[in-house]
PDB file of C-alpha atoms in Angstrom:
ATOM      1  CA  SER U 145     -33.993  -8.927  18.729  1.00  0.00           C
ATOM      2  CA  ILE U 146     -32.591  -5.730  17.816  1.00  0.00           C
ATOM      3  CA  ARG U 147     -29.279  -6.404  18.225  1.00  0.00           C
ATOM      4  CA  ASP U 148     -28.933  -9.954  16.798  1.00  0.00           C
ATOM      5  CA  THR U 149     -30.570  -8.900  13.209  1.00  0.00           C
ATOM      6  CA  LEU U 150     -27.505  -6.039  13.603  1.00  0.00           C
ATOM      7  CA  GLU U 151     -25.363  -8.662  14.274  1.00  0.00           C
ATOM      8  CA  SER U 152     -26.335 -10.577  11.391  1.00  0.00           C
ATOM      9  CA  MET U 153     -26.111  -7.142   9.212  1.00  0.00           C
ATOM     10  CA  ARG U 154     -22.238  -7.418   9.275  1.00  0.00           C
ATOM     11  CA  HIS U 155     -21.812 -10.500   7.380  1.00  0.00           C
ATOM     12  CA  VAL U 156     -24.297  -9.261   4.547  1.00  0.00           C
ATOM     13  CA  PRO U 157     -22.394  -7.321   1.914  1.00  0.00           C
ATOM     14  CA  SER U 158     -22.908  -3.769   0.793  1.00  0.00           C
ATOM     15  CA  ALA U 159     -22.331  -1.139  -1.004  1.00  0.00           C
ATOM     16  CA  TYR U 160     -21.130   2.581  -0.551  1.00  0.00           C
ATOM     17  CA  TRP U 161     -22.978   5.390  -2.524  1.00  0.00           C
ATOM     18  CA  ILE U 162     -20.706   8.267  -3.141  1.00  0.00           C
ATOM     19  CA  ASP U 163     -23.483  10.734  -4.954  1.00  0.00           C
ATOM     20  CA  VAL U 164     -21.687  14.475  -3.903  1.00  0.00           C
ATOM     21  CA  LYS U 165     -18.561  15.851  -4.665  1.00  0.00           C
ATOM     22  CA  ALA U 166     -18.447  15.948  -0.301  1.00  0.00           C
ATOM     23  CA  LYS U 167     -17.288  11.982  -0.521  1.00  0.00           C
ATOM     24  CA  LEU U 168     -15.016  11.788  -2.787  1.00  0.00           C
ATOM     25  CA  ASN U 169     -12.082  12.990  -0.200  1.00  0.00           C
ATOM     26  CA  GLY U 170     -11.439  12.566   3.403  1.00  0.00           C
ATOM     27  CA  SER U 171     -10.129  10.686   6.002  1.00  0.00           C
ATOM     28  CA  ASP U 172     -13.046   8.807   7.379  1.00  0.00           C
ATOM     29  CA  THR U 173     -14.847   5.743   6.120  1.00  0.00           C
ATOM     30  CA  SER U 174     -17.457   8.744   5.402  1.00  0.00           C
ATOM     31  CA  SER U 175     -15.218   9.307   1.980  1.00  0.00           C
ATOM     32  CA  LEU U 176     -14.136   7.215  -0.917  1.00  0.00           C
ATOM     33  CA  GLU U 177     -10.856   7.771  -0.423  1.00  0.00           C
ATOM     34  CA  GLY U 178     -10.990   7.269   3.836  1.00  0.00           C
ATOM     35  CA  ILE U 179     -12.755   4.068   2.386  1.00  0.00           C
ATOM     36  CA  LEU U 180     -10.297   2.755   0.452  1.00  0.00           C
ATOM     37  CA  MET U 181      -7.339   3.915   3.083  1.00  0.00           C
ATOM     38  CA  ASP U 182      -9.519   1.621   6.162  1.00  0.00           C
ATOM     39  CA  ALA U 183      -9.410  -1.019   3.744  1.00  0.00           C
ATOM     40  CA  ALA U 184      -5.927  -0.987   2.097  1.00  0.00           C
ATOM     41  CA  SER U 185      -5.091  -1.430   6.391  1.00  0.00           C
ATOM     42  CA  TYR U 186      -6.327  -4.909   5.887  1.00  0.00           C
ATOM     43  CA  ASP U 187      -3.603  -8.006   5.855  1.00  0.00           C
ATOM     44  CA  ASP U 188      -6.408  -9.391   3.153  1.00  0.00           C
ATOM     45  CA  PRO U 189      -8.419  -5.971   2.009  1.00  0.00           C
ATOM     46  CA  PRO U 190     -12.250  -6.320   2.254  1.00  0.00           C
ATOM     47  CA  LEU U 191     -14.104  -6.373  -1.781  1.00  0.00           C
ATOM     48  CA  CYS U 192     -14.849  -2.576  -1.667  1.00  0.00           C
ATOM     49  CA  VAL U 193     -18.147  -1.778  -3.181  1.00  0.00           C
ATOM     50  CA  PHE U 194     -18.548   2.076  -4.764  1.00  0.00           C
ATOM     51  CA  MET U 195     -21.715   3.367  -6.121  1.00  0.00           C
ATOM     52  CA  VAL U 196     -21.157   6.242  -9.421  1.00  0.00           C
ATOM     53  CA  TYR U 197     -23.864   8.462  -8.961  1.00  0.00           C
ATOM     54  CA  ASP U 198     -23.860  12.100  -9.615  1.00  0.00           C
ATOM     55  CA  LEU U 199     -24.796  12.539 -12.999  1.00  0.00           C
ATOM     56  CA  PRO U 200     -26.359  16.353 -14.241  1.00  0.00           C
ATOM     57  CA  ASN U 201     -29.805  16.808 -13.349  1.00  0.00           C
ATOM     58  CA  ARG U 202     -30.059  13.521 -11.279  1.00  0.00           C
ATOM     59  CA  ASP U 203     -33.436  12.455 -10.439  1.00  0.00           C
ATOM     60  CA  CYS U 204     -35.076  14.597 -12.960  1.00  0.00           C
ATOM     61  CA  ASN U 205     -38.544  13.779 -12.109  1.00  0.00           C
ATOM     62  CA  ALA U 206     -38.593  12.326  -8.169  1.00  0.00           C
ATOM     63  CA  HIS U 207     -36.568  14.789  -6.768  1.00  0.00           C
ATOM     64  CA  ALA U 208     -36.121  12.389  -4.170  1.00  0.00           C
ATOM     65  CA  SER U 209     -32.537  12.072  -3.811  1.00  0.00           C
ATOM     66  CA  ASN U 210     -31.319  15.271  -6.210  1.00  0.00           C
ATOM     67  CA  GLY U 211     -28.269  15.860  -7.250  1.00  0.00           C
ATOM     68  CA  GLU U 212     -25.612  18.169  -6.782  1.00  0.00           C
ATOM     69  CA  ILE U 213     -24.472  19.566 -10.505  1.00  0.00           C
ATOM     70  CA  CYS U 214     -27.046  20.471 -13.091  1.00  0.00           C
ATOM     71  CA  CYS U 215     -26.885  21.175 -16.571  1.00  0.00           C
ATOM     72  CA  THR U 216     -28.206  24.921 -15.981  1.00  0.00           C
ATOM     73  CA  TYR U 217     -28.570  26.422 -12.391  1.00  0.00           C
ATOM     74  CA  ASN U 218     -31.389  28.701 -11.120  1.00  0.00           C
ATOM     75  CA  ASP U 219     -29.959  31.899  -9.643  1.00  0.00           C
ATOM     76  CA  ASP U 220     -30.794  30.451  -5.980  1.00  0.00           C
ATOM     77  CA  GLY U 221     -28.244  27.285  -7.318  1.00  0.00           C
ATOM     78  CA  THR U 222     -30.772  24.760  -7.657  1.00  0.00           C
ATOM     79  CA  CYS U 223     -31.211  23.084 -11.375  1.00  0.00           C
ATOM     80  CA  ASP U 224     -33.390  24.282 -13.708  1.00  0.00           C
ATOM     81  CA  TYR U 225     -34.618  21.164 -15.388  1.00  0.00           C
ATOM     82  CA  GLY U 226     -36.821  22.936 -17.345  1.00  0.00           C
ATOM     83  CA  ALA U 227     -33.472  24.370 -19.729  1.00  0.00           C
ATOM     84  CA  ASP U 228     -32.684  23.806 -22.862  1.00  0.00           C
ATOM     85  CA  GLY U 229     -29.431  23.031 -24.792  1.00  0.00           C
ATOM     86  CA  ASP U 230     -26.552  20.429 -24.625  1.00  0.00           C
ATOM     87  CA  CYS U 231     -25.555  20.413 -21.315  1.00  0.00           C
ATOM     88  CA  ALA U 232     -21.974  20.466 -21.814  1.00  0.00           C
ATOM     89  CA  ASP U 233     -21.300  23.230 -18.760  1.00  0.00           C
ATOM     90  CA  GLY U 234     -22.939  19.952 -16.834  1.00  0.00           C
ATOM     91  CA  ILE U 235     -21.039  17.595 -18.144  1.00  0.00           C
ATOM     92  CA  ALA U 236     -18.166  19.117 -17.573  1.00  0.00           C
ATOM     93  CA  GLU U 237     -18.576  19.907 -14.446  1.00  0.00           C
ATOM     94  CA  TYR U 238     -19.257  16.357 -13.801  1.00  0.00           C
ATOM     95  CA  LYS U 239     -16.323  15.175 -15.505  1.00  0.00           C
ATOM     96  CA  GLY U 240     -14.085  17.683 -13.457  1.00  0.00           C
ATOM     97  CA  GLU U 241     -15.279  17.733 -10.047  1.00  0.00           C
ATOM     98  CA  TYR U 242     -16.498  14.491  -9.842  1.00  0.00           C
ATOM     99  CA  ILE U 243     -15.477  11.614 -12.425  1.00  0.00           C
ATOM    100  CA  ASP U 244     -11.903  12.579 -12.777  1.00  0.00           C
ATOM    101  CA  PRO U 245     -10.800  12.994  -8.913  1.00  0.00           C
ATOM    102  CA  PHE U 246     -13.244   9.782  -7.759  1.00  0.00           C
ATOM    103  CA  ALA U 247     -10.690   8.099 -11.059  1.00  0.00           C
ATOM    104  CA  ALA U 248      -7.827   9.515 -10.052  1.00  0.00           C
ATOM    105  CA  ILE U 249      -8.349   8.098  -5.812  1.00  0.00           C
ATOM    106  CA  VAL U 250      -9.654   4.858  -7.055  1.00  0.00           C
ATOM    107  CA  SER U 251      -6.401   4.821  -9.157  1.00  0.00           C
ATOM    108  CA  LYS U 252      -4.564   4.733  -6.052  1.00  0.00           C
ATOM    109  CA  TYR U 253      -5.719   1.464  -4.630  1.00  0.00           C
ATOM    110  CA  ASP U 254      -5.923  -0.352  -7.870  1.00  0.00           C
ATOM    111  CA  GLY U 255      -4.214  -3.587  -7.122  1.00  0.00           C
ATOM    112  CA  VAL U 256      -4.182  -2.768  -3.689  1.00  0.00           C
ATOM    113  CA  VAL U 257      -8.146  -3.262  -2.967  1.00  0.00           C
ATOM    114  CA  PRO U 258     -10.424  -5.157  -4.425  1.00  0.00           C
ATOM    115  CA  MET U 259     -13.124  -3.440  -5.945  1.00  0.00           C
ATOM    116  CA  VAL U 260     -16.307  -3.425  -8.106  1.00  0.00           C
ATOM    117  CA  LEU U 261     -17.642   0.179  -9.473  1.00  0.00           C
ATOM    118  CA  VAL U 262     -21.502   0.426 -10.084  1.00  0.00           C
ATOM    119  CA  ILE U 263     -22.066   3.075 -12.784  1.00  0.00           C
ATOM    120  CA  GLU U 264     -25.164   5.920 -12.361  1.00  0.00           C
ATOM    121  CA  PRO U 265     -27.470   2.701 -11.561  1.00  0.00           C
ATOM    122  CA  ASP U 266     -30.638   4.478 -10.774  1.00  0.00           C
ATOM    123  CA  SER U 267     -30.396   6.793 -13.827  1.00  0.00           C
ATOM    124  CA  LEU U 268     -30.906   5.349 -17.003  1.00  0.00           C
ATOM    125  CA  PRO U 269     -33.302   3.814 -15.596  1.00  0.00           C
ATOM    126  CA  ASN U 270     -35.231   7.374 -14.640  1.00  0.00           C
ATOM    127  CA  LEU U 271     -35.069   8.335 -17.820  1.00  0.00           C
ATOM    128  CA  ALA U 272     -36.931   5.748 -19.453  1.00  0.00           C
ATOM    129  CA  THR U 273     -39.209   5.738 -16.977  1.00  0.00           C
ATOM    130  CA  ASN U 274     -39.641   9.953 -17.221  1.00  0.00           C
ATOM    131  CA  TRP U 275     -39.000  10.551 -20.709  1.00  0.00           C
ATOM    132  CA  GLU U 276     -43.038  11.973 -21.056  1.00  0.00           C
ATOM    133  CA  ASN U 277     -41.828  14.330 -18.561  1.00  0.00           C
ATOM    134  CA  PRO U 278     -40.156  17.434 -20.229  1.00  0.00           C
ATOM    135  CA  HIS U 279     -37.284  17.663 -17.202  1.00  0.00           C
ATOM    136  CA  CYS U 280     -36.582  14.603 -17.876  1.00  0.00           C
ATOM    137  CA  GLY U 281     -37.008  13.927 -21.811  1.00  0.00           C
ATOM    138  CA  ASN U 282     -35.640  17.180 -22.432  1.00  0.00           C
ATOM    139  CA  ASP U 283     -31.500  17.502 -25.245  1.00  0.00           C
ATOM    140  CA  ALA U 284     -30.561  18.738 -21.419  1.00  0.00           C
ATOM    141  CA  THR U 285     -31.502  16.168 -18.993  1.00  0.00           C
ATOM    142  CA  SER U 286     -31.160  13.215 -22.199  1.00  0.00           C
ATOM    143  CA  ASN U 287     -27.359  14.226 -22.826  1.00  0.00           C
ATOM    144  CA  ALA U 288     -26.069  13.985 -19.140  1.00  0.00           C
ATOM    145  CA  TYR U 289     -27.539  10.654 -19.428  1.00  0.00           C
TER     146      TYR U 289
END
């Protein structure tokens, strides 16, 4: 039954995808901070696995889970995947608005909650398999990855 399947899934490890900046802060279990706060409340905190996933120009070909950080923005706020350059602005945004806050939150729970961070699990394969696509193979996207 569906109920039995769902019950059995309660014992299967899973990971939390922190794929947008909005999932960093908060007090409920939809955010990195809330998940760690909840885990820390247990006498024996569970292992928390997080996917760190918000590189500039992410999913440059598939557009399946378009990132929110761009190397270059179009006027409408979407990524200009055709723009060339070094992606310095996108990398600075990624570091300052995503990675640094992520690290600050994780460091508060270091030694309290066991954690595993999986860094950008889809990004390198996406770049490798889509190298011929000018959206992925240009200098800006390559520098971001």
